[in-house]
Amino acid sequence: MGSPLTSRATYATVSNPPLDQKVEMTNWEKGHYINYKKMSENLAIVKKRLNRPLTYGEKILYSHLDDPEGQDIERGASYLRLRPDRVACQDATAQMAILQFMSAGMPSVATPTTVHCDHLIEAQIGGEKDLDRAKSINKEVYDFLSSSCAKYNIGFWRPGSGIIHQIVLENYAFPGGLMIGTDSHTPNAGGLGMVAIGVGGADAVDVMANLPWELKAPKYIGVKLTGEMSGWTAPKDVILKVAGILTVKGGTGAIVEYHGPGTNNLSCTGMGTICNMGAEIGATTSLFPFNDRMHDYLSATKRKHIGDFARQYAHELHEDEGAEYDQLIEINLSELEPHINGPFTPDLATPISKFSQAVKDNKWPEELKVGLIGSCTNASYEDMTRAASIAEDAMSHGLKAKSLFTVTPGSEQIRATIERDGQLKTFEDFGGIVLANACGPCIGQWDRKDVKKGEPNSILSSYNRNFTGRNDANPATHSFVTSPDLVVALTIAGDLNFNPVTDKLKDKDGNEFMLKEPSGQGLPQNGFDPGQDTYQAPPEDRSSVEVQVSPSSDRLQILQPFDAWDGKDAKDLPILIKAQGKTTTDHISMAGPWLKYRGHLDNISNNMLIGAINAANGEANKVKNFQTGEVDAVPATARQYKKDGIKWVVVGDWNYGEGSSREHAALEPRHLGGLAIITRSFARIHETNLKKQGMLPLVFSNPEDYDKINPDDKIDLMCTKLEVGKPLPMVVHPKDGEAWECELSHTFNAPQIEWFQNGSALNTMAKHAEKK
């Protein structure tokens, strides 16, 4: 992975207090220092103002306030204006973020930023060949990213380097820091005591352009861990259990903060796993307090100086005694059972002791077709060594994987290290296919051949997300998530009914035996092997660098600004679709094959809402054009309305826009002429993304009004009455019957109303820049 810059730390002397040290944030950059001194000063101001014990998450957020003296601070209510330490983008979301940043006209990013190539590599036959294929297919995107990163002073991790969250943990995360990332599993860095929050690309653009980043002050859910896990229980089981308790909505608007004596018994990467999957309960982020396991990991990844510096600030790198949580959960790790969650949703949690019965009761397909380990959630050295120990145990009895088995290393460093230490060979001997260091099947980048589309089947992975069709675009695939340990064990049996805690297997001679409990190492004894050089640093002289975008490209398109609001109320708007039930960002802007158009807004808009279920007919991607009466695809109908100058709205159900942080789900409706999305409730990131693009995310003040609206009703929106803290009136005109009025709530603050008026947050940024 190349040779990072030698990091320097200026150590404290008597006249130079401990927090005055100049410690680089990462070994890959010069001049970006960890500013514990400023954090400490900001925190002192806020503590004096609030005069109460603070949670660890509060300490990190308040120590990064743009205005610690004047900032209004109320959990669940205030909008905090923050100054993050870093920005990280993956390649699918980076395209649009950088295209937007370019339109702001600045010479360089104002905040340290990295781009990671991990989302565009399709799993087909195996790591190296899949990577070569991706480099060829995605050449123009990689050329654009490579050249734009060089131009705007952004660190660029080439394809094959690994998954963004693993690279961040290995190289950039640090205790007490604040980072935003354009991927919903950014909270992975919480395993190193960092508040790391998944955002849309538009938020990343703000921070890259030196604007304060806005976040609604979260509430805090405390998870107190006691005891110590053993046997088949793994760190993944903590979040599988928490997801079962809180559900996919239960963490919305909150930071999940783990504390208590049990936190000291988990590895740093294990804590990362738990924080990573916290995205599935809608949490703003998840977080662990700084401890010796984190120092061990920093030392193992050549950042001991950062661990030592963190120890100087350790008194603020955990919650205050007496800190109050809005909700408290207690989990005794000594009693925690291994869990399997799913299918179709990550919060259907079943302990392994009850799983076989659940399979029978629900008539889930019992044969396990594919077991998949790795991904950004579970690809640490500890995960890989534990999984390999189970595979070795099986092979010593003459058994191999009965199901198909894939391994996704989280980074080139992990791949190279497990190749050196033998685990990779173990997986291959066991019958496994080693995929590229990339997201792969976890995000639907999987050219699956073993079952036909529509054929019911079961797969089991150590991933984080399992919505319908997500992994292989087959809506009949029953996708379950668990720890890598259970994936390997059930892959040996080839059956969902197998419980390695209690059940026996038959060896090659027909003799019964039980698998040994998994064993592994948290960190490699011989240190990490960095593997191949996959990092591109920005050049010293960036003036002659030209950003590469072909005018004829079908994958990249320079952005044109959206039109400003016309200043009028909107009358007689059709409802493009009344979406029924779960409408995730996957339903609004599907991933998989569409990822290649992430940098071309017009082309990717052809996937807008094609997965949403139409309440009018119970079908996806079939809506009626109110002018012609014809039934057509959702994007085609929207394009026709746009051509005819007709604005439209979408009506949605609960937690609309949950799932990945893709801003395309907000850009597309705006591009195709939408004005408002009106729902029972929103997922946090999607609501903000809609505002950024100059749309109106509105919520029924009375959720029952959703049921009263018919898909063929027309509506009037009183846009002139959009004010902070006041509901917006809406008049509904049924096709037959009397008009009726209802109120719509919203979370717009004054600057966000300006975004709507100017047509987008970017338009507002450009307008302010002109005034300067």
Tab-separated table of C-alpha atoms in Angstrom, residues 310-699:
chain	number	residue	atom	x	y	z
A	310	ALA	CA	-5.234	10.153	22.733
A	311	ARG	CA	-4.113	8.951	26.164
A	312	GLN	CA	-3.213	12.584	26.989
A	313	TYR	CA	-6.846	13.524	26.237
A	314	ALA	CA	-8.356	10.285	27.566
A	315	HIS	CA	-10.299	12.032	30.357
A	316	GLU	CA	-12.657	13.440	27.681
A	317	LEU	CA	-12.733	10.324	25.476
A	318	HIS	CA	-15.571	8.643	27.372
A	319	GLU	CA	-18.898	9.603	28.915
A	320	ASP	CA	-18.995	11.682	32.126
A	321	GLU	CA	-20.086	9.910	35.268
A	322	GLY	CA	-23.822	10.437	35.651
A	323	ALA	CA	-24.377	11.199	31.945
A	324	GLU	CA	-28.037	10.714	31.079
A	325	TYR	CA	-29.261	8.685	28.132
A	326	ASP	CA	-32.670	9.125	26.528
A	327	GLN	CA	-33.000	5.339	26.488
A	328	LEU	CA	-30.892	2.675	28.148
A	329	ILE	CA	-30.370	-0.943	27.103
A	330	GLU	CA	-28.299	-3.439	29.098
A	331	ILE	CA	-26.666	-6.501	27.561
A	332	ASN	CA	-24.723	-9.113	29.503
A	333	LEU	CA	-22.153	-10.447	27.045
A	334	SER	CA	-21.703	-13.599	29.148
A	335	GLU	CA	-25.334	-14.534	28.427
A	336	LEU	CA	-25.558	-13.276	24.822
A	337	GLU	CA	-26.424	-15.993	22.314
A	338	PRO	CA	-25.287	-16.049	18.691
A	339	HIS	CA	-28.015	-14.544	16.478
A	340	ILE	CA	-29.181	-14.732	12.880
A	341	ASN	CA	-31.251	-11.803	11.554
A	342	GLY	CA	-33.600	-11.780	8.590
A	343	PRO	CA	-34.850	-12.488	6.022
A	344	PHE	CA	-35.707	-9.277	4.123
A	345	THR	CA	-35.017	-6.964	7.065
A	346	PRO	CA	-32.036	-6.622	9.410
A	347	ASP	CA	-34.111	-6.280	12.605
A	348	LEU	CA	-35.841	-9.688	12.634
A	349	ALA	CA	-33.488	-11.137	15.248
A	350	THR	CA	-33.527	-14.822	16.178
A	351	PRO	CA	-31.113	-16.475	18.634
A	352	ILE	CA	-29.478	-19.595	17.179
A	353	SER	CA	-31.270	-21.813	19.736
A	354	LYS	CA	-34.634	-20.824	18.201
A	355	PHE	CA	-33.581	-20.378	14.586
A	356	SER	CA	-34.250	-23.891	13.269
A	357	GLN	CA	-37.817	-23.714	14.605
A	358	ALA	CA	-38.284	-20.260	13.025
A	359	VAL	CA	-37.115	-21.661	9.660
A	360	LYS	CA	-39.758	-24.406	9.872
A	361	ASP	CA	-42.538	-22.153	11.212
A	362	ASN	CA	-42.017	-19.568	8.479
A	363	LYS	CA	-41.321	-22.120	5.738
A	364	TRP	CA	-38.059	-20.400	4.808
A	365	PRO	CA	-35.994	-22.392	2.265
A	366	GLU	CA	-33.940	-24.757	4.476
A	367	GLU	CA	-31.088	-25.482	2.097
A	368	LEU	CA	-28.308	-22.902	2.374
A	369	LYS	CA	-27.273	-22.031	-1.182
A	370	VAL	CA	-24.462	-19.551	-0.478
A	371	GLY	CA	-22.430	-18.453	2.560
A	372	LEU	CA	-20.633	-15.124	2.229
A	373	ILE	CA	-18.093	-13.709	4.690
A	374	GLY	CA	-16.203	-10.436	4.721
A	375	SER	CA	-17.511	-6.982	3.712
A	376	CYS	CA	-16.940	-3.677	5.498
A	377	THR	CA	-18.772	-5.071	8.534
A	378	ASN	CA	-16.819	-8.243	9.173
A	379	ALA	CA	-13.481	-8.500	7.385
A	380	SER	CA	-11.023	-7.893	10.189
A	381	TYR	CA	-8.035	-10.086	10.958
A	382	GLU	CA	-9.943	-11.392	13.988
A	383	ASP	CA	-12.975	-12.280	11.818
A	384	MET	CA	-10.821	-14.031	9.257
A	385	THR	CA	-8.754	-16.034	11.756
A	386	ARG	CA	-11.857	-17.197	13.648
A	387	ALA	CA	-13.619	-18.184	10.419
A	388	ALA	CA	-10.498	-20.011	9.182
A	389	SER	CA	-10.264	-21.963	12.466
A	390	ILE	CA	-13.748	-23.386	11.838
A	391	ALA	CA	-12.933	-24.272	8.223
A	392	GLU	CA	-9.717	-25.993	9.366
A	393	ASP	CA	-11.637	-27.978	11.975
A	394	ALA	CA	-14.120	-29.167	9.331
A	395	MET	CA	-11.345	-30.117	6.887
A	396	SER	CA	-9.562	-32.120	9.591
A	397	HIS	CA	-12.712	-34.302	9.549
A	398	GLY	CA	-12.729	-34.509	5.756
A	399	LEU	CA	-15.488	-31.933	5.242
A	400	LYS	CA	-15.570	-28.846	3.048
A	401	ALA	CA	-18.140	-26.190	2.268
A	402	LYS	CA	-21.393	-27.836	1.187
A	403	SER	CA	-22.842	-24.500	0.065
A	404	LEU	CA	-21.110	-22.077	-2.272
A	405	PHE	CA	-18.726	-19.989	-0.161
A	406	THR	CA	-17.241	-16.538	-0.862
A	407	VAL	CA	-14.718	-14.431	1.035
A	408	THR	CA	-14.485	-10.642	0.624
A	409	PRO	CA	-11.345	-9.181	2.234
A	410	GLY	CA	-12.060	-5.687	3.580
A	411	SER	CA	-8.778	-4.203	2.422
A	412	GLU	CA	-5.591	-4.986	0.529
A	413	GLN	CA	-3.832	-4.977	3.914
A	414	ILE	CA	-6.160	-7.675	5.258
A	415	ARG	CA	-5.918	-9.708	2.020
A	416	ALA	CA	-2.115	-9.580	1.992
A	417	THR	CA	-1.888	-10.422	5.711
A	418	ILE	CA	-4.212	-13.450	5.541
A	419	GLU	CA	-2.393	-14.603	2.412
A	420	ARG	CA	0.923	-14.434	4.299
A	421	ASP	CA	-0.494	-16.099	7.427
A	422	GLY	CA	-2.287	-18.916	5.589
A	423	GLN	CA	-5.969	-18.173	6.204
A	424	LEU	CA	-6.549	-17.363	2.535
A	425	LYS	CA	-5.274	-20.786	1.494
A	426	THR	CA	-7.492	-22.371	4.173
A	427	PHE	CA	-10.570	-20.697	2.660
A	428	GLU	CA	-9.616	-21.776	-0.859
A	429	ASP	CA	-8.939	-25.378	0.265
A	430	PHE	CA	-12.315	-25.287	2.040
A	431	GLY	CA	-13.936	-24.535	-1.323
A	432	GLY	CA	-14.143	-20.760	-1.089
A	433	ILE	CA	-13.882	-18.139	-3.813
A	434	VAL	CA	-11.860	-15.100	-2.749
A	435	LEU	CA	-13.462	-11.968	-4.196
A	436	ALA	CA	-11.916	-8.542	-4.796
A	437	ASN	CA	-11.186	-6.151	-1.891
A	438	ALA	CA	-14.463	-4.345	-2.507
A	439	CYS	CA	-18.151	-4.208	-1.580
A	440	GLY	CA	-19.282	-6.850	-4.078
A	441	PRO	CA	-22.412	-8.870	-3.213
A	442	CYS	CA	-23.075	-6.766	-0.092
A	443	ILE	CA	-24.305	-3.920	-2.323
A	444	GLY	CA	-25.686	-6.005	-5.184
A	445	GLN	CA	-22.458	-6.108	-7.226
A	446	TRP	CA	-22.831	-9.843	-7.759
A	447	ASP	CA	-23.318	-11.635	-11.061
A	448	ARG	CA	-24.997	-14.603	-9.413
A	449	LYS	CA	-25.451	-17.726	-11.559
A	450	ASP	CA	-26.529	-20.564	-9.228
A	451	VAL	CA	-30.259	-19.764	-9.033
A	452	LYS	CA	-32.791	-18.316	-11.469
A	453	LYS	CA	-34.465	-14.988	-10.711
A	454	GLY	CA	-37.689	-15.619	-8.836
A	455	GLU	CA	-36.479	-18.925	-7.388
A	456	PRO	CA	-36.873	-18.992	-3.583
A	457	ASN	CA	-33.561	-19.740	-1.865
A	458	SER	CA	-31.575	-18.887	1.247
A	459	ILE	CA	-28.192	-17.184	1.594
A	460	LEU	CA	-26.318	-16.303	4.785
A	461	SER	CA	-23.750	-13.529	5.037
A	462	SER	CA	-21.695	-11.582	7.547
A	463	TYR	CA	-22.858	-8.364	5.848
A	464	ASN	CA	-24.964	-5.604	7.380
A	465	ARG	CA	-28.025	-5.217	5.173
A	466	ASN	CA	-30.494	-7.690	3.698
A	467	PHE	CA	-33.445	-5.868	2.177
A	468	THR	CA	-35.353	-7.716	-0.549
A	469	GLY	CA	-33.263	-8.225	-3.676
A	470	ARG	CA	-30.314	-6.240	-2.333
A	471	ASN	CA	-27.567	-8.833	-2.782
A	472	ASP	CA	-28.509	-10.516	-6.053
A	473	ALA	CA	-31.531	-8.589	-7.427
A	474	ASN	CA	-33.686	-11.702	-6.837
A	475	PRO	CA	-36.723	-10.750	-4.709
A	476	ALA	CA	-37.196	-14.436	-3.770
A	477	THR	CA	-33.755	-14.719	-2.147
A	478	HIS	CA	-34.063	-15.049	1.633
A	479	SER	CA	-30.990	-13.177	2.835
A	480	PHE	CA	-29.908	-13.600	6.469
A	481	VAL	CA	-27.098	-11.773	8.314
A	482	THR	CA	-24.967	-13.176	11.124
A	483	SER	CA	-21.357	-13.433	12.302
A	484	PRO	CA	-18.666	-14.905	9.998
A	485	ASP	CA	-18.430	-17.803	12.491
A	486	LEU	CA	-22.013	-18.933	11.946
A	487	VAL	CA	-21.746	-18.383	8.177
A	488	VAL	CA	-18.849	-20.841	7.979
A	489	ALA	CA	-20.520	-23.364	10.324
A	490	LEU	CA	-23.818	-23.397	8.411
A	491	THR	CA	-21.943	-23.492	5.084
A	492	ILE	CA	-20.352	-26.787	6.208
A	493	ALA	CA	-23.798	-28.229	6.942
A	494	GLY	CA	-25.432	-26.577	3.912
A	495	ASP	CA	-28.580	-26.264	5.976
A	496	LEU	CA	-30.242	-23.472	7.975
A	497	ASN	CA	-31.335	-25.952	10.632
A	498	PHE	CA	-27.779	-26.609	11.839
A	499	ASN	CA	-26.813	-25.158	15.233
A	500	PRO	CA	-23.051	-25.574	15.887
A	501	VAL	CA	-23.571	-24.922	19.610
A	502	THR	CA	-25.621	-28.112	20.063
A	503	ASP	CA	-25.657	-30.141	16.847
A	504	LYS	CA	-23.278	-32.791	15.522
A	505	LEU	CA	-21.980	-33.245	11.988
A	506	LYS	CA	-20.853	-36.494	10.305
A	507	ASP	CA	-17.237	-36.721	9.156
A	508	LYS	CA	-16.108	-38.349	5.881
A	509	ASP	CA	-16.365	-41.794	7.513
A	510	GLY	CA	-19.849	-41.207	8.921
A	511	ASN	CA	-18.686	-40.636	12.508
A	512	GLU	CA	-20.396	-37.864	14.451
A	513	PHE	CA	-18.420	-34.915	15.755
A	514	MET	CA	-19.035	-31.378	16.998
A	515	LEU	CA	-17.244	-28.355	15.610
A	516	LYS	CA	-14.803	-26.762	18.039
A	517	GLU	CA	-15.568	-23.253	19.231
A	518	PRO	CA	-13.910	-20.689	16.935
A	519	SER	CA	-10.575	-19.216	17.958
A	520	GLY	CA	-8.714	-16.276	16.472
A	521	GLN	CA	-6.354	-13.384	17.036
A	522	GLY	CA	-7.441	-9.777	17.344
A	523	LEU	CA	-4.241	-8.572	15.668
A	524	PRO	CA	-1.545	-10.383	13.623
A	525	GLN	CA	1.499	-11.473	15.652
A	526	ASN	CA	3.834	-10.515	12.802
A	527	GLY	CA	2.154	-7.176	12.109
A	528	PHE	CA	0.095	-6.258	9.073
A	529	ASP	CA	1.381	-6.763	5.536
A	530	PRO	CA	0.435	-3.607	3.571
A	531	GLY	CA	0.258	-5.512	0.272
A	532	GLN	CA	0.254	-3.678	-3.056
A	533	ASP	CA	0.595	0.103	-3.348
A	534	THR	CA	-2.926	1.414	-3.954
A	535	TYR	CA	-2.793	5.054	-2.784
A	536	GLN	CA	-2.440	8.164	-4.968
A	537	ALA	CA	-1.420	11.327	-3.118
A	538	PRO	CA	-2.315	14.707	-4.684
A	539	PRO	CA	0.663	16.223	-6.567
A	540	GLU	CA	2.586	19.183	-5.105
A	541	ASP	CA	1.692	21.326	-8.132
A	542	ARG	CA	-1.962	20.867	-9.070
A	543	SER	CA	-2.326	23.851	-11.422
A	544	SER	CA	-1.713	21.909	-14.650
A	545	VAL	CA	-3.997	18.967	-13.767
A	546	GLU	CA	-7.066	18.725	-15.993
A	547	VAL	CA	-10.223	16.969	-14.831
A	548	GLN	CA	-11.230	14.306	-17.343
A	549	VAL	CA	-14.905	14.306	-18.425
A	550	SER	CA	-15.911	13.383	-21.976
A	551	PRO	CA	-18.870	15.415	-23.337
A	552	SER	CA	-20.219	12.241	-24.997
A	553	SER	CA	-20.015	10.146	-21.820
A	554	ASP	CA	-23.115	8.234	-20.731
A	555	ARG	CA	-21.660	7.871	-17.221
A	556	LEU	CA	-20.547	11.401	-16.331
A	557	GLN	CA	-22.342	14.685	-16.870
A	558	ILE	CA	-21.366	18.195	-15.744
A	559	LEU	CA	-24.205	19.535	-13.586
A	560	GLN	CA	-26.503	22.427	-14.482
A	561	PRO	CA	-28.005	24.406	-11.559
A	562	PHE	CA	-31.674	23.745	-10.682
A	563	ASP	CA	-34.228	26.544	-11.177
A	564	ALA	CA	-35.058	28.781	-8.206
A	565	TRP	CA	-38.574	28.689	-6.669
A	566	ASP	CA	-41.029	30.893	-8.583
A	567	GLY	CA	-42.302	32.516	-5.361
A	568	LYS	CA	-45.835	31.161	-5.748
A	569	ASP	CA	-48.102	28.585	-4.128
A	570	ALA	CA	-48.249	25.346	-6.136
A	571	LYS	CA	-51.734	24.459	-7.352
A	572	ASP	CA	-53.346	21.384	-8.850
A	573	LEU	CA	-50.319	19.091	-8.519
A	574	PRO	CA	-50.717	15.442	-9.528
A	575	ILE	CA	-49.485	12.625	-7.292
A	576	LEU	CA	-46.888	10.808	-9.408
A	577	ILE	CA	-47.101	7.776	-7.108
A	578	LYS	CA	-48.550	7.016	-3.692
A	579	ALA	CA	-45.917	4.630	-2.383
A	580	GLN	CA	-47.151	1.942	-0.028
A	581	GLY	CA	-45.128	0.260	2.732
A	582	LYS	CA	-41.345	0.179	2.942
A	583	THR	CA	-39.753	2.620	0.487
A	584	THR	CA	-35.984	2.529	0.941
A	585	THR	CA	-33.408	4.431	-1.097
A	586	ASP	CA	-32.991	1.110	-2.961
A	587	HIS	CA	-36.633	1.428	-4.056
A	588	ILE	CA	-36.176	5.110	-4.959
A	589	SER	CA	-32.833	4.772	-6.772
A	590	MET	CA	-31.752	1.157	-7.186
A	591	ALA	CA	-28.084	0.218	-6.932
A	592	GLY	CA	-26.654	-2.839	-8.724
A	593	PRO	CA	-26.385	-2.214	-12.491
A	594	TRP	CA	-27.474	1.427	-12.066
A	595	LEU	CA	-24.326	2.283	-10.122
A	596	LYS	CA	-22.477	2.912	-13.371
A	597	TYR	CA	-24.634	6.010	-13.997
A	598	ARG	CA	-23.995	7.614	-10.594
A	599	GLY	CA	-22.128	10.487	-12.286
A	600	HIS	CA	-24.801	11.073	-14.964
A	601	LEU	CA	-27.953	12.500	-13.467
A	602	ASP	CA	-30.179	12.236	-16.523
A	603	ASN	CA	-29.338	8.594	-17.200
A	604	ILE	CA	-29.609	7.390	-13.606
A	605	SER	CA	-32.982	9.149	-13.310
A	606	ASN	CA	-34.384	6.288	-15.394
A	607	ASN	CA	-34.398	4.218	-12.193
A	608	MET	CA	-36.400	6.727	-10.126
A	609	LEU	CA	-38.908	4.981	-7.843
A	610	ILE	CA	-39.048	1.884	-10.062
A	611	GLY	CA	-38.959	-0.315	-6.933
A	612	ALA	CA	-41.707	1.526	-4.989
A	613	ILE	CA	-45.059	-0.224	-4.640
A	614	ASN	CA	-47.943	1.826	-6.044
A	615	ALA	CA	-50.844	1.928	-3.571
A	616	ALA	CA	-53.239	2.210	-6.542
A	617	ASN	CA	-52.464	-1.237	-7.934
A	618	GLY	CA	-50.041	-3.003	-5.573
A	619	GLU	CA	-47.428	-3.113	-8.344
A	620	ALA	CA	-44.003	-1.579	-8.868
A	621	ASN	CA	-43.170	0.834	-11.708
A	622	LYS	CA	-46.718	1.120	-13.046
A	623	VAL	CA	-48.414	4.501	-12.631
A	624	LYS	CA	-51.228	6.219	-14.481
A	625	ASN	CA	-50.636	9.491	-16.338
A	626	PHE	CA	-53.556	11.675	-15.252
A	627	GLN	CA	-53.587	13.502	-18.618
A	628	THR	CA	-53.654	10.513	-20.945
A	629	GLY	CA	-54.929	7.751	-18.639
A	630	GLU	CA	-52.049	5.594	-19.872
A	631	VAL	CA	-50.129	3.341	-17.480
A	632	ASP	CA	-46.365	3.683	-17.826
A	633	ALA	CA	-43.108	3.449	-15.864
A	634	VAL	CA	-42.642	5.992	-13.058
A	635	PRO	CA	-39.642	7.816	-14.645
A	636	ALA	CA	-41.342	7.957	-18.078
A	637	THR	CA	-44.498	9.466	-16.560
A	638	ALA	CA	-42.448	12.015	-14.599
A	639	ARG	CA	-40.529	12.972	-17.771
A	640	GLN	CA	-43.821	13.539	-19.599
A	641	TYR	CA	-45.110	15.794	-16.796
A	642	LYS	CA	-41.812	17.715	-16.846
A	643	LYS	CA	-42.032	18.139	-20.617
A	644	ASP	CA	-45.560	19.515	-20.183
A	645	GLY	CA	-44.425	21.901	-17.412
A	646	ILE	CA	-46.367	20.098	-14.661
A	647	LYS	CA	-44.799	19.878	-11.187
A	648	TRP	CA	-45.683	16.730	-9.217
A	649	VAL	CA	-45.452	15.221	-5.717
A	650	VAL	CA	-44.859	11.778	-4.215
A	651	VAL	CA	-46.852	10.493	-1.241
A	652	GLY	CA	-44.935	8.041	0.982
A	653	ASP	CA	-45.330	5.848	4.052
A	654	TRP	CA	-43.320	5.502	7.295
A	655	ASN	CA	-39.515	5.985	7.392
A	656	TYR	CA	-39.448	6.910	3.714
A	657	GLY	CA	-35.897	6.864	2.309
A	658	GLU	CA	-34.319	4.489	4.850
A	659	GLY	CA	-31.225	2.592	3.780
A	660	SER	CA	-28.151	3.788	1.902
A	661	SER	CA	-27.225	7.462	1.979
A	662	ARG	CA	-27.532	7.914	-1.762
A	663	GLU	CA	-28.332	11.493	-2.725
A	664	HIS	CA	-29.430	10.335	-6.177
A	665	ALA	CA	-32.680	9.374	-4.475
A	666	ALA	CA	-33.130	13.131	-3.880
A	667	LEU	CA	-31.503	14.437	-7.076
A	668	GLU	CA	-33.630	12.310	-9.402
A	669	PRO	CA	-37.097	13.500	-8.315
A	670	ARG	CA	-35.799	17.100	-8.434
A	671	HIS	CA	-34.313	16.588	-11.910
A	672	LEU	CA	-37.547	15.038	-13.222
A	673	GLY	CA	-39.719	17.929	-12.027
A	674	GLY	CA	-40.854	16.936	-8.536
A	675	LEU	CA	-41.677	19.630	-5.967
A	676	ALA	CA	-42.427	17.767	-2.730
A	677	ILE	CA	-42.283	14.349	-1.071
A	678	ILE	CA	-45.082	14.022	1.496
A	679	THR	CA	-44.810	11.096	3.937
A	680	ARG	CA	-45.783	9.706	7.324
A	681	SER	CA	-42.097	9.997	8.338
A	682	PHE	CA	-38.606	10.244	6.826
A	683	ALA	CA	-35.256	8.606	7.381
A	684	ARG	CA	-32.827	11.341	8.479
A	685	ILE	CA	-30.295	11.402	5.638
A	686	HIS	CA	-32.902	11.296	2.887
A	687	GLU	CA	-34.894	14.156	4.400
A	688	THR	CA	-31.752	16.357	4.487
A	689	ASN	CA	-30.782	15.327	0.953
A	690	LEU	CA	-34.177	16.389	-0.404
A	691	LYS	CA	-33.787	19.814	1.223
A	692	LYS	CA	-30.306	20.208	-0.280
A	693	GLN	CA	-31.736	19.743	-3.764
A	694	GLY	CA	-34.432	22.384	-3.262
A	695	MET	CA	-37.283	19.948	-2.669
A	696	LEU	CA	-39.883	19.991	0.098
A	697	PRO	CA	-39.793	16.936	2.408
A	698	LEU	CA	-43.101	17.245	4.294
A	699	VAL	CA	-44.745	14.995	6.890
